[in-house]
Amino acid sequence: MTETVALSTAPSTALLTDHYELTMLQASLADGTAHRRSVFELFGRRLPDGRRYGVVAGVNRLLDALERFRFDEQTIAFLADRGIVDQPTRDWLADFRFSGDIAGYADGEIFFPGSPVLVVESSFAEAVLLETVFLSILNHDSAVASAASRMTWWAGGRPCIEMGSRRTHEEAAVASALAAYIAGFATTSNLEAARRFGIPSAGTAAHSFTLLHDTERDAFVSQVDALGKGTTLLVDTYDLTEAVKTAIEITGPELGAVRLDSGDLPSLAGQVRDQLDALGATKTRIIVTSDLDEYQIAALAPAAVDGYGVGTSLVTGSGYPTCGFVYKLVAREDADGTMLPVAKKSPDKISIGGRKYALRRRSAAGVAELELIGVGERPQDDGDDRELLKPLVEAGKIVGRTTPAESQAHHLKVRDELPRSASQLSRGEPAIPTEYIGDLKTRNPFAPRSAI
Amino acid sequence: MTETVALSTAPSTALLTDHYELTMLQASLADGTAHRRSVFELFGRRLPDGRRYGVVAGVNRLLDALERFRFDEQTIAFLADRGIVDQPTRDWLADFRFSGDIAGYADGEIFFPGSPVLVVESSFAEAVLLETVFLSILNHDSAVASAASRMTWWAGGRPCIEMGSRRTHEEAAVASALAAYIAGFATTSNLEAARRFGIPSAGTAAHSFTLLHDTERDAFVSQVDALGKGTTLLVDTYDLTEAVKTAIEITGPELGAVRLDSGDLPSLAGQVRDQLDALGATKTRIIVTSDLDEYQIAALAPAAVDGYGVGTSLVTGSGYPTCGFVYKLVAREDADGTMLPVAKKSPDKISIGGRKYALRRRSAAGVAELELIGVGERPQDDGDDRELLKPLVEAGKIVGRTTPAESQAHHLKVRDELPRSASQLSRGEPAIPTEYIGDLKTRNPFAPRSAI
């Protein structure tokens, strides 16, 4: 048996929290409002500039984090030492178990401006504590999945390989690998992601391996001896044409693939394809990996390329490393026990009070037409509305887990519902409009004007 | 005593690794080249577009990760189950302990294009395994520190508060808080960072706390009861002028601060300053926190503002979430035991073979003039060159740890050496040029041309 614990399961997530959540807890416990039933919603006010849709990822990681959100003795001792909260608050925290309900969009689901990606209903005390860790996970993972989905869409049937670990925080790398997989990537280079989530990993050799050897031939022979003729040989360390010739001399036509990591990829790929074909290696694939993003992948569509390795642009959300999701109190119990919608009065930061429902309205042909978001009674459904909020947690019990493979399948299915224009890389409006319906008047206790 | 373990110390970091590092290990163990003495260098080819300097962060985290880089039984079992490497490789990994030397720029040091931020010398096998985790840590943390330093420079004496946790991966958030602190931030909102690194944390209340209460006055009274009159009240949930009036009615002139989180900050800050002064609260500070970056901070310099809370733009590197550092084999032992400089031959990705030294040349007045990087013999030093590479690991033993406070002090000191133009926010060239000296011919064993 092993003595250490997996990175994902052991440690408490309770302090992945902003200081002010605990000070709010202390004040509200003291005045009694901590126990008011409250609804928080997590949503984005807009998509990144020019994007047509976003992709939710991180929901299963969020459920894992919730399970490990416990204030153990060490954590309580830290809060006491630093004087962050008082003794009654520490006592409350020591017993903390989330007992409320959470509904949310599934991993792999598409989202639009205003989509209530997560709805948390519980006491104020329980729900406010989870703000930061929930936002961290969904803002990061969904940013990566949103970029990844554009890449896999444009890659068509060609596999995309996630290899961005080195360009992002070491744990963000693990989460990015999962987010990419959910959005249709075939494999990851990240071994911790392979272990933790069970997704496929792949890798062969870097330039350093060739440079380590006295000759490129020595390096290729060594790699083929170790990994077999089905391996991928990196052919651009010195002279590309020489390398391809040497590679096929060693393996014959059974060589799995060659990899190009620099230069003018479309023309080099064509040249290598011709050379491989002339050498009889017609089944040897060509993998390209040099600073690709969705635009490069689209540009390579007509090229003699069989797969894409994507790094930096994937893990940094291709220009948009965060989704800008916020987590807002939208309704809470009044002194007499009735639920009141609430919203901040701010002209530049729109929030809509009241607990939302969310439906994707589709045409009879199954094409998405509207993101319907509302408060109160739902509209008539002629059978083409798809319910977007799924139960994730019920009375503190986690009920909504999905596997990475299920999440990927869900993504590919719901992406297929979008109008074809959603794949456009040119800047433009969201693929479908968001429509608010129902009673949206925010009954702000101070200023009874609509928040919209 | 506690039963759980801190997030930072327990788990193995061994699989925060790209798959190909293990396949290269297997092949090189089989052919014997794994044991060749090798030098890898970590460096960036350029600064982000328009930046004048970069700031190193992550070095201490890297040393922590190295200490926990162990292939425990669970990890070995995973590699066996998946068939990632063969039995001899797994046996070698089970015994893995890094036994080489590492030198590097210190946390808080300034870097420029080509600066050899980290130099790892060991066997190929030992050094290649660390590639991904080292790059992940330094690429992320240095990107955040590089953005943070521009913010604290322009903030002048006003404190900067790190509050970006919600907009980045939950563990990247913890690392970002440390990177920001190294670059001069005063506090963080992130409690795990406060616990793990001992840096100061701060926080008071969000809009949800005001919305939870029946009136804004109830919320303010509750917060002041819990946190004292020195607290910071958030005054823009409803009507700003009303809120400031209510706040001072409750606390009198002893109120610590008010926080503005929306709207036209320079004009609102002036208006609130006037109101506070008229109410006698001349010492009550004004903190602003709405989507700030270094440009906003610079623009707020003349405004009546006493502190800045910075979130999204900090944790995303203000447009550049990764440094683009690479980790390249630059020298390795030949079959006969002599060290050979090596480099990939690529027109678009410059690497220079050979182990580097690095010096910051300063004028007699102490102003930085050149980043001197070379291979071979060092130039004459008239006493104004500062050695940039510090011993971090010697024969496997960690010797180079620094505390966050030391790193921050180092940063502020070495930033002060830069020419004043380094603070410019307009796009331009690095603050000082990088000069390569000495014997830079890369003795590429196949193509004896210079790699430059």
mmCIF file of N, CA and C in Angstrom, chain A residues 224 227-233 244 246-258 273 276-277 279-285:
data_model
loop_
_atom_site.group_PDB
_atom_site.id
_atom_site.type_symbol
_atom_site.label_atom_id
_atom_site.label_comp_id
_atom_site.label_asym_id
_atom_site.label_seq_id
_atom_site.Cartn_x
_atom_site.Cartn_y
_atom_site.Cartn_z
ATOM 1 N N VAL A 224 13.052 4.111 -31.390
ATOM 2 C CA VAL A 224 12.288 3.026 -32.015
ATOM 3 C C VAL A 224 12.492 1.728 -31.235
ATOM 4 N N LEU A 227 10.215 2.335 -28.086
ATOM 5 C CA LEU A 227 8.775 2.596 -28.215
ATOM 6 C C LEU A 227 8.143 1.907 -29.420
ATOM 7 N N GLY A 228 8.945 1.271 -30.266
ATOM 8 C CA GLY A 228 8.384 0.575 -31.416
ATOM 9 C C GLY A 228 8.284 1.459 -32.649
ATOM 10 N N LYS A 229 8.016 0.820 -33.768
ATOM 11 C CA LYS A 229 7.959 1.556 -35.041
ATOM 12 C C LYS A 229 6.732 2.449 -35.147
ATOM 13 N N GLY A 230 5.752 2.215 -34.290
ATOM 14 C CA GLY A 230 4.543 3.045 -34.313
ATOM 15 C C GLY A 230 4.737 4.401 -33.662
ATOM 16 N N THR A 231 5.938 4.685 -33.182
ATOM 17 C CA THR A 231 6.195 5.933 -32.462
ATOM 18 C C THR A 231 6.190 7.138 -33.399
ATOM 19 N N THR A 232 6.311 8.318 -32.794
ATOM 20 C CA THR A 232 6.391 9.569 -33.552
ATOM 21 C C THR A 232 7.805 10.117 -33.433
ATOM 22 N N LEU A 233 8.489 10.278 -34.553
ATOM 23 C CA LEU A 233 9.855 10.814 -34.525
ATOM 24 C C LEU A 233 9.836 12.314 -34.831
ATOM 25 N N VAL A 244 13.873 12.784 -42.208
ATOM 26 C CA VAL A 244 12.790 11.916 -42.683
ATOM 27 C C VAL A 244 13.383 10.692 -43.385
ATOM 28 N N THR A 246 16.374 9.353 -42.858
ATOM 29 C CA THR A 246 16.952 8.494 -41.817
ATOM 30 C C THR A 246 15.860 7.710 -41.095
ATOM 31 N N ALA A 247 14.764 8.402 -40.769
ATOM 32 C CA ALA A 247 13.674 7.771 -40.020
ATOM 33 C C ALA A 247 13.136 6.553 -40.765
ATOM 34 N N ILE A 248 12.870 6.738 -42.057
ATOM 35 C CA ILE A 248 12.268 5.635 -42.820
ATOM 36 C C ILE A 248 13.294 4.532 -43.093
ATOM 37 N N GLU A 249 14.555 4.911 -43.207
ATOM 38 C CA GLU A 249 15.597 3.868 -43.308
ATOM 39 C C GLU A 249 15.569 2.961 -42.078
ATOM 40 N N ILE A 250 15.293 3.540 -40.927
ATOM 41 C CA ILE A 250 15.310 2.760 -39.679
ATOM 42 C C ILE A 250 14.052 1.913 -39.526
ATOM 43 N N THR A 251 12.900 2.507 -39.819
ATOM 44 C CA THR A 251 11.633 1.822 -39.517
ATOM 45 C C THR A 251 10.982 1.180 -40.723
ATOM 46 N N GLY A 252 11.369 1.593 -41.934
ATOM 47 C CA GLY A 252 10.561 1.211 -43.079
ATOM 48 C C GLY A 252 9.230 1.933 -43.029
ATOM 49 N N PRO A 253 8.283 1.519 -43.866
ATOM 50 C CA PRO A 253 7.013 2.255 -43.989
ATOM 51 C C PRO A 253 6.116 2.150 -42.762
ATOM 52 N N GLU A 254 6.507 1.380 -41.764
ATOM 53 C CA GLU A 254 5.629 1.254 -40.581
ATOM 54 C C GLU A 254 5.744 2.390 -39.589
ATOM 55 N N LEU A 255 6.596 3.370 -39.845
ATOM 56 C CA LEU A 255 6.730 4.470 -38.884
ATOM 57 C C LEU A 255 5.355 5.105 -38.617
ATOM 58 N N GLY A 256 5.035 5.260 -37.321
ATOM 59 C CA GLY A 256 3.731 5.797 -36.946
ATOM 60 C C GLY A 256 3.522 7.223 -37.418
ATOM 61 N N ALA A 257 4.446 8.096 -37.045
ATOM 62 C CA ALA A 257 4.268 9.507 -37.385
ATOM 63 C C ALA A 257 5.592 10.244 -37.294
ATOM 64 N N VAL A 258 5.630 11.393 -37.944
ATOM 65 C CA VAL A 258 6.724 12.345 -37.742
ATOM 66 C C VAL A 258 6.108 13.612 -37.160
ATOM 67 N N ARG A 273 5.097 15.165 -46.655
ATOM 68 C CA ARG A 273 4.120 14.192 -47.165
ATOM 69 C C ARG A 273 4.610 13.588 -48.480
ATOM 70 N N LEU A 276 7.559 11.262 -47.714
ATOM 71 C CA LEU A 276 7.111 10.010 -47.083
ATOM 72 C C LEU A 276 6.445 9.107 -48.115
ATOM 73 N N ASP A 277 5.584 9.685 -48.936
ATOM 74 C CA ASP A 277 4.885 8.888 -49.944
ATOM 75 C C ASP A 277 5.880 8.279 -50.917
ATOM 76 N N LEU A 279 8.827 7.477 -50.335
ATOM 77 C CA LEU A 279 9.573 6.410 -49.639
ATOM 78 C C LEU A 279 8.669 5.228 -49.304
ATOM 79 N N GLY A 280 7.409 5.307 -49.725
ATOM 80 C CA GLY A 280 6.481 4.206 -49.467
ATOM 81 C C GLY A 280 5.780 4.288 -48.127
ATOM 82 N N ALA A 281 6.090 5.324 -47.356
ATOM 83 C CA ALA A 281 5.495 5.446 -46.022
ATOM 84 C C ALA A 281 4.196 6.234 -46.099
ATOM 85 N N THR A 282 3.262 5.697 -46.872
ATOM 86 C CA THR A 282 2.029 6.441 -47.142
ATOM 87 C C THR A 282 1.119 6.513 -45.925
ATOM 88 N N LYS A 283 1.327 5.624 -44.968
ATOM 89 C CA LYS A 283 0.462 5.637 -43.772
ATOM 90 C C LYS A 283 1.096 6.375 -42.606
ATOM 91 N N THR A 284 2.346 6.793 -42.752
ATOM 92 C CA THR A 284 2.997 7.551 -41.682
ATOM 93 C C THR A 284 2.334 8.917 -41.580
ATOM 94 N N ARG A 285 1.895 9.262 -40.377
ATOM 95 C CA ARG A 285 1.160 10.508 -40.184
ATOM 96 C C ARG A 285 2.113 11.690 -39.917
#
